[in-house]
mmCIF file with all atom_site columns, C-alpha atoms and ligand atoms in Angstrom:
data_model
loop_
_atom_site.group_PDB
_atom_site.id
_atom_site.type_symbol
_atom_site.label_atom_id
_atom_site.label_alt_id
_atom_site.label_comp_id
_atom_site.label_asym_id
_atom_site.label_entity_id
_atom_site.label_seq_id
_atom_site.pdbx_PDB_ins_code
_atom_site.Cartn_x
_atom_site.Cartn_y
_atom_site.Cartn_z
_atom_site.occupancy
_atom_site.B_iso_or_equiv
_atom_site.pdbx_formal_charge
_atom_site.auth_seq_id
_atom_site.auth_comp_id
_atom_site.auth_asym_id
_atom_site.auth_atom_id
_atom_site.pdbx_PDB_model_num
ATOM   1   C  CA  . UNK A 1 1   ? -25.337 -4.034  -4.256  1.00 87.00 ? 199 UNK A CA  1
ATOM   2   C  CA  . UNK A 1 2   ? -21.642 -5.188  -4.506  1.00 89.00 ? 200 UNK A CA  1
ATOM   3   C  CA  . UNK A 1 3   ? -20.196 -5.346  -7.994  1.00 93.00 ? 201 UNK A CA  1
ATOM   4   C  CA  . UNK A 1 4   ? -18.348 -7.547  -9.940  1.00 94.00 ? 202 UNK A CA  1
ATOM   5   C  CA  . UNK A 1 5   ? -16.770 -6.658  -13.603 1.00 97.00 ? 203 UNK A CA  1
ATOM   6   C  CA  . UNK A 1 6   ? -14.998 -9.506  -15.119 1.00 98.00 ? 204 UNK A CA  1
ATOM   7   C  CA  . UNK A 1 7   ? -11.664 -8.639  -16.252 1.00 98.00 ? 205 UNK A CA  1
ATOM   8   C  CA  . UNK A 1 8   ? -9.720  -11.276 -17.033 1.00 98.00 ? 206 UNK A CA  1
ATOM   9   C  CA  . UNK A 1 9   ? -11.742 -14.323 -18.069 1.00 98.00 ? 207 UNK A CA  1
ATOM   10  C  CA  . UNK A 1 10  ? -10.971 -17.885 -17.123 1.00 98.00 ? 208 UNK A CA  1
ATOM   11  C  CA  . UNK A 1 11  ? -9.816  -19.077 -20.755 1.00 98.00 ? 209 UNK A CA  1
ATOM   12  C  CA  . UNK A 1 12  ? -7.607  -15.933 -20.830 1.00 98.00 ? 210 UNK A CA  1
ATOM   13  C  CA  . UNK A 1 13  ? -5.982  -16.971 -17.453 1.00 98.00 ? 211 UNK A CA  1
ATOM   14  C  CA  . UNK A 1 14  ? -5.662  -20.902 -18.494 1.00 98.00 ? 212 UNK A CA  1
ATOM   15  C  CA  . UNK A 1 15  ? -3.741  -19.572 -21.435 1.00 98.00 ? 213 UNK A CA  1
ATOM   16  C  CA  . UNK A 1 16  ? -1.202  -17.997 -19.775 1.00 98.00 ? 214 UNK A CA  1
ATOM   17  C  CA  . UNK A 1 17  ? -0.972  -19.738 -16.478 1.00 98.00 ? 215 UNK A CA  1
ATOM   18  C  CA  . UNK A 1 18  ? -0.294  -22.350 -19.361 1.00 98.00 ? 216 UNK A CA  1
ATOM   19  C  CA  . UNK A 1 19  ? 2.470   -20.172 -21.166 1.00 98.00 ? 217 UNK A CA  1
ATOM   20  C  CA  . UNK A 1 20  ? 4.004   -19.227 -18.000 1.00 98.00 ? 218 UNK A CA  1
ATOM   21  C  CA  . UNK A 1 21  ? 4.281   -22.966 -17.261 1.00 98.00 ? 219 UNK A CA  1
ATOM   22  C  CA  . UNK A 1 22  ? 6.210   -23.746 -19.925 1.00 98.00 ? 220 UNK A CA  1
ATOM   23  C  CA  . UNK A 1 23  ? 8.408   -20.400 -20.179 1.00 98.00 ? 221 UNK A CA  1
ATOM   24  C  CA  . UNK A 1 24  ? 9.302   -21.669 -16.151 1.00 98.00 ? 222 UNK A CA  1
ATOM   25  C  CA  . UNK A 1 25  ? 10.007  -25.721 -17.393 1.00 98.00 ? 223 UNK A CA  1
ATOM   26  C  CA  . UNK A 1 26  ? 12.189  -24.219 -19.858 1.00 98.00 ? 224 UNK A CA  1
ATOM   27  C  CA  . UNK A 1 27  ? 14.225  -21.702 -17.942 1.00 98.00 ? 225 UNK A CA  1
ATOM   28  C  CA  . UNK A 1 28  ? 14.739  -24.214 -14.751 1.00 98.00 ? 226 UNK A CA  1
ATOM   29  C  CA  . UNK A 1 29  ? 15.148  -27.628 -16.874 1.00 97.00 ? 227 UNK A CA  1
ATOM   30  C  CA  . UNK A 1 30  ? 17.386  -30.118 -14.990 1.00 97.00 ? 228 UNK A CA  1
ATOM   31  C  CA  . UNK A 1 31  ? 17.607  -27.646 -12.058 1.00 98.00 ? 229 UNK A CA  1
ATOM   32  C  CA  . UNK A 1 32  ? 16.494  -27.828 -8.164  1.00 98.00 ? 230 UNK A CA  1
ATOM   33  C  CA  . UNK A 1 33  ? 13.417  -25.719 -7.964  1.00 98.00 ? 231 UNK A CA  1
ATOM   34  C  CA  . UNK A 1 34  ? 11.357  -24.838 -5.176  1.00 97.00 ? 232 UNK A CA  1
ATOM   35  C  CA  . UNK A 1 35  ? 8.315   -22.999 -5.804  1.00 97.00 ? 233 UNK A CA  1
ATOM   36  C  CA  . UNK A 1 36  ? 7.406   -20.542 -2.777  1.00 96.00 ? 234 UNK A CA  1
ATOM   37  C  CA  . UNK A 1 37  ? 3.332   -19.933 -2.707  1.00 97.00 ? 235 UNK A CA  1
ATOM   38  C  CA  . UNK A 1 38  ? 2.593   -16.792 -1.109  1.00 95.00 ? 236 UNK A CA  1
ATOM   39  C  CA  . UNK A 1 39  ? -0.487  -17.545 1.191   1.00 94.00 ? 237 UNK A CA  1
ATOM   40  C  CA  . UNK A 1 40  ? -3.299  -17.509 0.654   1.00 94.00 ? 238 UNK A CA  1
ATOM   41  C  CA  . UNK A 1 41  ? -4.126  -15.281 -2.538  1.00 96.00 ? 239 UNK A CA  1
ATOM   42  C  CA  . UNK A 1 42  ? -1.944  -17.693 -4.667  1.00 98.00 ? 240 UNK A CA  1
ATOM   43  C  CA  . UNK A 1 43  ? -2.771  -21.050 -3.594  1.00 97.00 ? 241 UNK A CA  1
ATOM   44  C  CA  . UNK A 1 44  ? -5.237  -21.597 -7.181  1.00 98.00 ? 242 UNK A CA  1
ATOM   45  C  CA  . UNK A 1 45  ? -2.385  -20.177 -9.292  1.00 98.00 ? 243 UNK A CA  1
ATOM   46  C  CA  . UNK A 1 46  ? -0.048  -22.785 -7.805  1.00 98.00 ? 244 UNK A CA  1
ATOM   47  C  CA  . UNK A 1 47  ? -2.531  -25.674 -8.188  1.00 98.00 ? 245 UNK A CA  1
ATOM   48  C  CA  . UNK A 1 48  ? -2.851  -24.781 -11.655 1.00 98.00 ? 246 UNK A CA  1
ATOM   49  C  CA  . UNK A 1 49  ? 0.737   -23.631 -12.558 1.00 98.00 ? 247 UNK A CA  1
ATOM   50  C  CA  . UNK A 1 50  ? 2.391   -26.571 -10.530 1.00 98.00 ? 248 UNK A CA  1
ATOM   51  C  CA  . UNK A 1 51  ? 0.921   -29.292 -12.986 1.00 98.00 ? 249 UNK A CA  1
ATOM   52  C  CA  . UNK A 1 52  ? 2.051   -27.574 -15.889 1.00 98.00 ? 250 UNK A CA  1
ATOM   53  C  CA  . UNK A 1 53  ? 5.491   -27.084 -14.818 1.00 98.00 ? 251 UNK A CA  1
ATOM   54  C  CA  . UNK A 1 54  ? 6.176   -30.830 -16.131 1.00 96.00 ? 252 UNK A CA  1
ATOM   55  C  CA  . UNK A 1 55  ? 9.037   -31.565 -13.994 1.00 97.00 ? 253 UNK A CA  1
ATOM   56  C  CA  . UNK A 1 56  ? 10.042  -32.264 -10.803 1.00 97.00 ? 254 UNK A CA  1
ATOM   57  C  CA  . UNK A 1 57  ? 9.820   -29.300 -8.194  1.00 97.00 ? 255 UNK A CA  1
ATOM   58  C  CA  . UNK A 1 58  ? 9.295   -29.028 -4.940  1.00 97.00 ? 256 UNK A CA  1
ATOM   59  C  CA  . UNK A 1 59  ? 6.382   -26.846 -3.773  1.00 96.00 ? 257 UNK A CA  1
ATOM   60  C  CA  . UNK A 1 60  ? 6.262   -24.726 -0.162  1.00 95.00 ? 258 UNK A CA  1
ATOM   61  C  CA  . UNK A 1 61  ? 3.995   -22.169 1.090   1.00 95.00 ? 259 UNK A CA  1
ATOM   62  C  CA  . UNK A 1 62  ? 4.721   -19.286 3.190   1.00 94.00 ? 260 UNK A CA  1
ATOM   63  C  CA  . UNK A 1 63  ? 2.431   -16.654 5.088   1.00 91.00 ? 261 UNK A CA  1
ATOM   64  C  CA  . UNK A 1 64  ? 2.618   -13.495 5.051   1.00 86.00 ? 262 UNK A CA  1
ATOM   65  C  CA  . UNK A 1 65  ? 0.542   -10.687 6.255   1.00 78.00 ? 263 UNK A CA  1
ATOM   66  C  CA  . UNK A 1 66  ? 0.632   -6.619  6.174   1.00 71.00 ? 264 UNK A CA  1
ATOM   67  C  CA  . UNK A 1 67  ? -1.278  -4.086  8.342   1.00 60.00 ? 265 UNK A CA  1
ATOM   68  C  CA  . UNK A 1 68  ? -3.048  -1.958  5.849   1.00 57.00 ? 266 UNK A CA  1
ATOM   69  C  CA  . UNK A 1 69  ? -3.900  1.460   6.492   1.00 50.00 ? 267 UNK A CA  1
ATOM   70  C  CA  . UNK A 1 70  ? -2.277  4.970   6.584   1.00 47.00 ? 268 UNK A CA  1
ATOM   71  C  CA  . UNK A 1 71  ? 0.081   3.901   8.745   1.00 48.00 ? 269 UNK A CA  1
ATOM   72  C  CA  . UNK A 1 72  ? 1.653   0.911   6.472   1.00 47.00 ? 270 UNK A CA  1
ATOM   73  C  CA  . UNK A 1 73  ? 5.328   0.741   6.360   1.00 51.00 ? 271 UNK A CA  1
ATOM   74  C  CA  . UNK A 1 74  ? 7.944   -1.610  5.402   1.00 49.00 ? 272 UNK A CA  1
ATOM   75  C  CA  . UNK A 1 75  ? 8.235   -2.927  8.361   1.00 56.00 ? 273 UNK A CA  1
ATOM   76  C  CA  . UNK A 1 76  ? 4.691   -4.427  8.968   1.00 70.00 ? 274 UNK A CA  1
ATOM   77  C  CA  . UNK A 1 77  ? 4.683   -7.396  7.173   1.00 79.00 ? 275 UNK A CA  1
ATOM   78  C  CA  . UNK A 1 78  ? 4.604   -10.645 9.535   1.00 82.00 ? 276 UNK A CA  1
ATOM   79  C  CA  . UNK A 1 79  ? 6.156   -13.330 7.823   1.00 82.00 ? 277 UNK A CA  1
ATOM   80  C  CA  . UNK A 1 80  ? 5.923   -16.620 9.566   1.00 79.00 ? 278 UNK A CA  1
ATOM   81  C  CA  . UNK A 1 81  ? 8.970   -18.291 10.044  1.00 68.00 ? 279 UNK A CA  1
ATOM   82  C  CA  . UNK A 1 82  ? 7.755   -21.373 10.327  1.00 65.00 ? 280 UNK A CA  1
ATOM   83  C  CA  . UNK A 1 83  ? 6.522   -21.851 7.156   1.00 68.00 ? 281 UNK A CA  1
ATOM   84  C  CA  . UNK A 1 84  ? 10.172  -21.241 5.828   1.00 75.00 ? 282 UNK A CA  1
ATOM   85  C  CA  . UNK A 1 85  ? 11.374  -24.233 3.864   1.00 84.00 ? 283 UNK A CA  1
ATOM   86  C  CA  . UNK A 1 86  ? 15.255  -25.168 2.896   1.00 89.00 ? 284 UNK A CA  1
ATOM   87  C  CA  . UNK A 1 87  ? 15.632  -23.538 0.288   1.00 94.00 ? 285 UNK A CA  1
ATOM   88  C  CA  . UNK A 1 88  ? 19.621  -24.122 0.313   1.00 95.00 ? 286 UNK A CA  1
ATOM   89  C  CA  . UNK A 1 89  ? 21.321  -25.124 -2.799  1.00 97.00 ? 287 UNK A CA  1
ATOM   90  C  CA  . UNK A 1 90  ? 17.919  -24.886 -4.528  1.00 97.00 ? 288 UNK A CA  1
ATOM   91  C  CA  . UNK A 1 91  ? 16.607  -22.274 -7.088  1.00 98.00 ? 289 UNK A CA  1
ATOM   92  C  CA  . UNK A 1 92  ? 13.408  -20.642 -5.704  1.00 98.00 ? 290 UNK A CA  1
ATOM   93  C  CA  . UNK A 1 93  ? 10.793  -19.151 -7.456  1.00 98.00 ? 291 UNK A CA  1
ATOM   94  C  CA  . UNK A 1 94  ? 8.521   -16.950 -5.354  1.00 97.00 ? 292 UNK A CA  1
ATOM   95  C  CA  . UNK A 1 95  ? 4.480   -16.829 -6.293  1.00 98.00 ? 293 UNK A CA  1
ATOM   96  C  CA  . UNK A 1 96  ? 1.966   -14.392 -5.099  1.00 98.00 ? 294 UNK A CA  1
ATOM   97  C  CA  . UNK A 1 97  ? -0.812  -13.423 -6.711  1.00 98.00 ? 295 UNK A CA  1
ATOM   98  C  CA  . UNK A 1 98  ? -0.446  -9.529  -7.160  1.00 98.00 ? 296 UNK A CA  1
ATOM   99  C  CA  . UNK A 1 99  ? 2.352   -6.979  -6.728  1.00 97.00 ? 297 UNK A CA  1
ATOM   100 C  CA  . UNK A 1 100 ? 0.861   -3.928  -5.636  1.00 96.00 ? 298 UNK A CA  1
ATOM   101 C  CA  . UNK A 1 101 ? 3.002   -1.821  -3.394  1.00 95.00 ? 299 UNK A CA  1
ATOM   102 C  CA  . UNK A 1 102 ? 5.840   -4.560  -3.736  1.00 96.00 ? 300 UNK A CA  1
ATOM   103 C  CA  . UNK A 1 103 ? 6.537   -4.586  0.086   1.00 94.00 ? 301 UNK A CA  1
ATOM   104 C  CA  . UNK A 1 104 ? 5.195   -8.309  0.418   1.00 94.00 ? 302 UNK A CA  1
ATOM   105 C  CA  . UNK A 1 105 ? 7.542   -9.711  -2.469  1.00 95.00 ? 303 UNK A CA  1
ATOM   106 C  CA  . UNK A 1 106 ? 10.484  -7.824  -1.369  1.00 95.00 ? 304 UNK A CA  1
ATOM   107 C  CA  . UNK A 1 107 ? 10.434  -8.424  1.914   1.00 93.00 ? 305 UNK A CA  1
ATOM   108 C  CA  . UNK A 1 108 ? 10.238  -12.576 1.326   1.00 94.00 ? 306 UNK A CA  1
ATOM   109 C  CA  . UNK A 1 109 ? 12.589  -12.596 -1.351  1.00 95.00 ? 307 UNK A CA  1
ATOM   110 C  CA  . UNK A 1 110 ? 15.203  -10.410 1.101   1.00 94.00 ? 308 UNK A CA  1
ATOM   111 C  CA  . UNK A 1 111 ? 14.459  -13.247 4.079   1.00 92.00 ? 309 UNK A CA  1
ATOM   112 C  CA  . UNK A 1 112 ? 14.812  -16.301 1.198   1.00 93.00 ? 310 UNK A CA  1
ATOM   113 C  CA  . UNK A 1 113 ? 18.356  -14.957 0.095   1.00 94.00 ? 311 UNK A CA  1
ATOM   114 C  CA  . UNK A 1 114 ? 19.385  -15.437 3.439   1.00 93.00 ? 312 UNK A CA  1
ATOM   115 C  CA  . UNK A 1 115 ? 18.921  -19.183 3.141   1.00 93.00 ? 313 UNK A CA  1
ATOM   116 C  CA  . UNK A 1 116 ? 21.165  -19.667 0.818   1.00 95.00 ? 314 UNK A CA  1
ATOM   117 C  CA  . UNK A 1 117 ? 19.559  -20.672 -2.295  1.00 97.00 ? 315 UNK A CA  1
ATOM   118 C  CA  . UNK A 1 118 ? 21.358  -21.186 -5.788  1.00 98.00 ? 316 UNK A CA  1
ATOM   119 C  CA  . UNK A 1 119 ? 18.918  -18.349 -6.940  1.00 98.00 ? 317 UNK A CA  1
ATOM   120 C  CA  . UNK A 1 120 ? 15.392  -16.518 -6.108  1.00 98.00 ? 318 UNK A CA  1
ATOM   121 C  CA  . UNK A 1 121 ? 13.215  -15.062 -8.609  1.00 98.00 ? 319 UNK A CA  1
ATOM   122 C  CA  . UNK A 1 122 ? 10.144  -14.441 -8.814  1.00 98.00 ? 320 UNK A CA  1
ATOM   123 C  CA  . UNK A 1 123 ? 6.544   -14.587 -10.505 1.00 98.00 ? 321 UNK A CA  1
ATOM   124 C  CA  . UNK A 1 124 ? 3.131   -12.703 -10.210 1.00 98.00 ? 322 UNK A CA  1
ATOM   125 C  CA  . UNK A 1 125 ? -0.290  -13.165 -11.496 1.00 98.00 ? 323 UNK A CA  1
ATOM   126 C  CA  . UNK A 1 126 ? -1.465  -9.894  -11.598 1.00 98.00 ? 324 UNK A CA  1
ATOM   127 C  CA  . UNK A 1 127 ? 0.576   -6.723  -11.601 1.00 98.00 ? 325 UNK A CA  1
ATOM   128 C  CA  . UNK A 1 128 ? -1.003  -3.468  -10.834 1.00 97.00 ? 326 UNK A CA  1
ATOM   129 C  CA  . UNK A 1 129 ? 0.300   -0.750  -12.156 1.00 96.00 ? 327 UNK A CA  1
ATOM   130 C  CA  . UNK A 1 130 ? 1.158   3.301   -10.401 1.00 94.00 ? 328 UNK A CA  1
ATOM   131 C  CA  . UNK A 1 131 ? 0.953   1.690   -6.841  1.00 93.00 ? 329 UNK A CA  1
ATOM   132 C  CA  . UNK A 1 132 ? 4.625   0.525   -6.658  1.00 95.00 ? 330 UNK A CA  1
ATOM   133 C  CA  . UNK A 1 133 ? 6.667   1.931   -3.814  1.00 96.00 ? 331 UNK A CA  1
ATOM   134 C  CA  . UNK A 1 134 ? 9.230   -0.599  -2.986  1.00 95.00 ? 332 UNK A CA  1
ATOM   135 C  CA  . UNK A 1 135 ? 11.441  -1.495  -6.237  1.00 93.00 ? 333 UNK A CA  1
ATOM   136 C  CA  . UNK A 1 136 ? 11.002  -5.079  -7.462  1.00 95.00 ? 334 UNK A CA  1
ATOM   137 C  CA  . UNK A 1 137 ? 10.718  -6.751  -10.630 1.00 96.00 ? 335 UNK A CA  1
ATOM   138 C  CA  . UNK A 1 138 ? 9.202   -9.864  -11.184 1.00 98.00 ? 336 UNK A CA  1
ATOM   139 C  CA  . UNK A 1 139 ? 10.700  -12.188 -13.460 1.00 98.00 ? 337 UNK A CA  1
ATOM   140 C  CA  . UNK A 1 140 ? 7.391   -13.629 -14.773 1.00 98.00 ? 338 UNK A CA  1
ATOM   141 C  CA  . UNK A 1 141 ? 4.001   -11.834 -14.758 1.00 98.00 ? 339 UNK A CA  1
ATOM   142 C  CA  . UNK A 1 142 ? 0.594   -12.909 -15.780 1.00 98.00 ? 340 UNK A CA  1
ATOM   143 C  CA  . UNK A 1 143 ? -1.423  -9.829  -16.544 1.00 98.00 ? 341 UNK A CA  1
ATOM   144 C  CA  . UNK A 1 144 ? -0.552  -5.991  -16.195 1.00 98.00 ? 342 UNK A CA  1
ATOM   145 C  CA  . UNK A 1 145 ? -3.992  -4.537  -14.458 1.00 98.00 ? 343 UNK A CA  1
ATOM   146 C  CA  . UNK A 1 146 ? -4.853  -1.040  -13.681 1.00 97.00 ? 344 UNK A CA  1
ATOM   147 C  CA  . UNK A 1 147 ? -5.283  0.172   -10.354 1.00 97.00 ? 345 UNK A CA  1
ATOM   148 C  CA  . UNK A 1 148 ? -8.268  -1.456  -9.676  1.00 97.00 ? 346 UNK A CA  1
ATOM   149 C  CA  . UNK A 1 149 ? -9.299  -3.821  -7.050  1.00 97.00 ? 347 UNK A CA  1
ATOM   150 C  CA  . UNK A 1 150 ? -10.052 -7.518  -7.873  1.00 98.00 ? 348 UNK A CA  1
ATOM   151 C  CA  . UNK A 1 151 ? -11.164 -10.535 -6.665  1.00 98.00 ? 349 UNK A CA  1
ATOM   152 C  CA  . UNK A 1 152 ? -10.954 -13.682 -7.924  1.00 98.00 ? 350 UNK A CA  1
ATOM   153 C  CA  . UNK A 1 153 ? -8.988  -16.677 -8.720  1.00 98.00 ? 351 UNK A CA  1
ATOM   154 C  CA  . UNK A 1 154 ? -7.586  -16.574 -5.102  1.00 98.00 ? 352 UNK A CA  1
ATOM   155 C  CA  . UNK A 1 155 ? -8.161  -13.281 -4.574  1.00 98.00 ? 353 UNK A CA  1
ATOM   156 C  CA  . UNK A 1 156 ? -10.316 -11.997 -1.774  1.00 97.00 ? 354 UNK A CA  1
ATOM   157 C  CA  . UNK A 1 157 ? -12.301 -9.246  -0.413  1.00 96.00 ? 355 UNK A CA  1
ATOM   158 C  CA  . UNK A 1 158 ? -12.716 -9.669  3.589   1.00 94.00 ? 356 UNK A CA  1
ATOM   159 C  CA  . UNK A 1 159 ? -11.414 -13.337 3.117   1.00 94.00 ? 357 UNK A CA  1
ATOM   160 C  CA  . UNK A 1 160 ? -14.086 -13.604 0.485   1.00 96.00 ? 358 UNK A CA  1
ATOM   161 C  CA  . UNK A 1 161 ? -14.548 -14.322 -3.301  1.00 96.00 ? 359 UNK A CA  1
ATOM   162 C  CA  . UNK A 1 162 ? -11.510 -16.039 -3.799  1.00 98.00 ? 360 UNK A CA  1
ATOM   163 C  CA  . UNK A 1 163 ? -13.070 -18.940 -5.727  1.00 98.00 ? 361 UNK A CA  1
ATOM   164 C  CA  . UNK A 1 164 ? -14.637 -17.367 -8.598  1.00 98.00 ? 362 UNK A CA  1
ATOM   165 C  CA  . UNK A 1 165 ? -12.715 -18.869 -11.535 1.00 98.00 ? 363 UNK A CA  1
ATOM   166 C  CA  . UNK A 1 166 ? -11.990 -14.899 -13.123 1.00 98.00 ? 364 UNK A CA  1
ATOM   167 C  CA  . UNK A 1 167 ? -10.772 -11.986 -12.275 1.00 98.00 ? 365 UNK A CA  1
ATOM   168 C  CA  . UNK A 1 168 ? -13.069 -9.203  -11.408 1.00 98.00 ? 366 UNK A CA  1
ATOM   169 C  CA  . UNK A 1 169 ? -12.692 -5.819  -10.155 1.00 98.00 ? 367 UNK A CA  1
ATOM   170 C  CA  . UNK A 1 170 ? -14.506 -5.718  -7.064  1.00 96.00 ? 368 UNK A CA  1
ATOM   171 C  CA  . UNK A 1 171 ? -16.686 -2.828  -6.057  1.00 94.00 ? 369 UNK A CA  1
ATOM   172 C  CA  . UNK A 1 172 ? -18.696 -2.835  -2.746  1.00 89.00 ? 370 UNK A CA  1
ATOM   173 C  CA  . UNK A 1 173 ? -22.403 -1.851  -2.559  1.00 87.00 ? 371 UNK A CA  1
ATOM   174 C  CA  . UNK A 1 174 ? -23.674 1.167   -0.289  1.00 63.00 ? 372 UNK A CA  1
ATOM   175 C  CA  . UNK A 1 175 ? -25.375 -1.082  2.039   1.00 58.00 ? 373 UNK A CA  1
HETATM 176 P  P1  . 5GP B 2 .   ? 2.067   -5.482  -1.731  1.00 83.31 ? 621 5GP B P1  1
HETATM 177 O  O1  . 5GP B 2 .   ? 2.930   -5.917  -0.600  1.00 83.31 ? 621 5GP B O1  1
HETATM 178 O  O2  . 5GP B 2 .   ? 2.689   -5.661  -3.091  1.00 83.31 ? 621 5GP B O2  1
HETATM 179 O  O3  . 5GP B 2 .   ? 1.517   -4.096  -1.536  1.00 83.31 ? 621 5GP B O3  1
HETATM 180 O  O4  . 5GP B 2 .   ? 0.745   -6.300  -1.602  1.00 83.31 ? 621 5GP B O4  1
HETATM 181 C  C1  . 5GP B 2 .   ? 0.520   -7.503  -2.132  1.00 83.31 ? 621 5GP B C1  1
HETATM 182 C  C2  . 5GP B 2 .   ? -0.687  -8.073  -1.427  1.00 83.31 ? 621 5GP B C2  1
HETATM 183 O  O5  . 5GP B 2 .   ? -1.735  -7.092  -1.272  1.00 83.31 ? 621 5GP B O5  1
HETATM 184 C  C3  . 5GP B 2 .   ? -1.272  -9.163  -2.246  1.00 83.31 ? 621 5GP B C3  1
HETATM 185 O  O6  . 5GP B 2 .   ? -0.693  -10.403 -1.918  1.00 83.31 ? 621 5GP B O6  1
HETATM 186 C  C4  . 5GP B 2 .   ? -2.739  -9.077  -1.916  1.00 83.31 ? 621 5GP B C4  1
HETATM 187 O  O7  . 5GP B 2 .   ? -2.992  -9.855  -0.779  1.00 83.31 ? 621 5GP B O7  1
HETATM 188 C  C5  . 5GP B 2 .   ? -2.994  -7.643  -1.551  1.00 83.31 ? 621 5GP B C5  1
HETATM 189 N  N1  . 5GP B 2 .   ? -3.603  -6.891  -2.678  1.00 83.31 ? 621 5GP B N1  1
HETATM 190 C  C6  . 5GP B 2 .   ? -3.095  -5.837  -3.341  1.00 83.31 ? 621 5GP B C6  1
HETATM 191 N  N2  . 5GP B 2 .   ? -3.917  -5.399  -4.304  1.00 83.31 ? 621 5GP B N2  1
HETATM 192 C  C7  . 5GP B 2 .   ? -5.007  -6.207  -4.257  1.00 83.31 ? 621 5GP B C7  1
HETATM 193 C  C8  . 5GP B 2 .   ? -6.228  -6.275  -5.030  1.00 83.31 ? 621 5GP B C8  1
HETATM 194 O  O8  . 5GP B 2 .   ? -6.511  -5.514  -5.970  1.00 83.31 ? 621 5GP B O8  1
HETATM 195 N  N3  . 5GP B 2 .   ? -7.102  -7.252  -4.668  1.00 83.31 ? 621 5GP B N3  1
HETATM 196 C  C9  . 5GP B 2 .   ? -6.860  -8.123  -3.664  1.00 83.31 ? 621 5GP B C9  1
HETATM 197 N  N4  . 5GP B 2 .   ? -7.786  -9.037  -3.410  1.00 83.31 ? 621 5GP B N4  1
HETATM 198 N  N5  . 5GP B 2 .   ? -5.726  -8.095  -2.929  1.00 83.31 ? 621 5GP B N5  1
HETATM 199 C  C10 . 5GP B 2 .   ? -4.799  -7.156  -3.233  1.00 83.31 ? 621 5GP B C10 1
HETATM 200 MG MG1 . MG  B 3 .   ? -1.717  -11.845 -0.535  1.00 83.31 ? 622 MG  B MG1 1
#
């Protein structure tokens, strides 16, 4: 049987999706922003973060997707174009919902600096920790984890899971 261990309960991320709401109003008061949702793990932290960031903002989602595996490098990640707001003369402040290797975040803030914004930054749910091979350093993080895998709060396994309200790390069943 598959198993679940919660790790971060849903009043402990309310609090500080709440905290990180106002530490964002307060650093971008009276300023452009843009916040750029990294698809599709991060899509329940935006809904939640979004209405406590009390102040006008402009919300955009892009996709992105790696090809896992041994032979991962820096240059698999398809990020769709498409999906690429105008992000000039704006301040942008790129979600996802974990930095892991740090390929994912690096690579969209590199192609959103090309676009002319007034600044990009960025903010994570979850950072795991010992996996990081690309540099980067969020400007806002939710939770520090260890290097386990979750699920949860937008989170998936095989597309899956991504609507329990927690955090748990995720361990699949023999079967
Ligand atoms: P990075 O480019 O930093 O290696 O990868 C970030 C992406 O990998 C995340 O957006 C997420 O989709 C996926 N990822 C990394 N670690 C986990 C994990 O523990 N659980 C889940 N569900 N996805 C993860
Ligand atoms: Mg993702």
């Amino acid at each position: 049987m598959d198993s679940f261990e919660v790790l971060i309960s849903e009043q402990e991320i309310e609090r500080r999706v709440r905290a990180l709401g106002q530490e964002i109003m307060a650093d971008y008061a009276g300023k452009p922003l843009t916040i750029v949702a990294v698809l599709t793990g991060s899509l329940v932290m935006l809904a939640d973060l979004m209405r406590q960031v009390a102040m006008p903002h402009r919300v955009a989602l892009v996709q992105a997707s790696s090809y896992r595996g041994a032979r991962t490098t820096a240059g698999d990640l398809a990020v769709s174009e498409a999906f690429l707001v105008d992000v000039a003369g704006r301040h942008v402040l790129l979600l996802d919902d974990i930095l892991d290797t740090g390929r994912t975040l690096s690579e969209i803030a590199r192609r959103l600096e090309s676009r002319q914004p007034l600044s990009v930054r960025s903010a994570v749910l979850l950072r795991k920790i010992g996996r990081q091979v690309v540099p980067f350093e969020p400007d806002y993080i939710g939770f520090t984890i260890p290097d386990e895998f979750v699920v949860g709060y937008g989170l998936d396994f095989d597309d899956d899971y991504r609507h329990l309200p927690y955090i748990a790390v995720y361990r699949p069943g023999a079967s």
